[in-house]
């Protein structure tokens, strides 16, 4: 039988949340074990668009909210980490775009125009024109309005590789995970017949957390899962674009990020309402 392991913190799920937490704890001097059953970030993280949101997306009805303000400081924290002088050293992570944009095909609603010009979002949202526009929108036929958001977009594969380096020897592959108890007390987890004792256990397994909670006899917190049908478009003439396209509602009609393919071409990765309410109702071929 494999030898038992004792650690300060046992983390289950090596997506970006688990990897980030693992690196932070190790930097603070804690011993950690990070368990993953498949590839690092291979489920939800690798399919994300890499946008480091600062909250503007959640204020498109024209007012700041608790959700928008809760993550307002996130871009600053990530920029410091990418520069190598933040709470983590992510200087090996590739930056795809130093800004994310917001564009409207026509005119903006009056309340949104006033909101973007207000002191509440000064420095976070700025209108751009002419050669300041993203390359994909620098066309004479384009008549809409464009705003530059103080957000950024990172290359997710390079981020995962960077965080994996910071994980050192703390990573452990594990398929079967069961609670390890002494009496009524949870003292760790049994991972593929290996006992891992820990002072604290953190579940960061995304969709897999539901099954882990059931195995631990817990029904809270309840899991939220939302279907998505993301869209990809690839072509030799596509220009880089990192932007939300405004529709008539409080959510972006389309959210576009651009990613390099192995053959040197760009791929547009499309989310927003196109991938949510509208996309889920369609068959993949549509």
PDB file of C-alpha atoms in Angstrom, residues 58-65 115:
ATOM      1  CA  UNK A  58     -21.731  43.235 -14.958  1.00  0.00           C
ATOM      2  CA  UNK A  59     -22.662  46.922 -15.128  1.00  0.00           C
ATOM      3  CA  UNK A  60     -23.968  47.174 -18.695  1.00  0.00           C
ATOM      4  CA  UNK A  61     -27.380  48.278 -17.451  1.00  0.00           C
ATOM      5  CA  UNK A  62     -25.735  51.568 -16.447  1.00  0.00           C
ATOM      6  CA  UNK A  63     -24.928  51.190 -12.742  1.00  0.00           C
ATOM      7  CA  UNK A  64     -22.282  49.597 -10.565  1.00  0.00           C
ATOM      8  CA  UNK A  65     -23.326  46.481  -8.665  1.00  0.00           C
ATOM      9  CA  UNK A 115     -22.463  56.061 -17.004  1.00  0.00           C
TER      10      UNK A 115
END
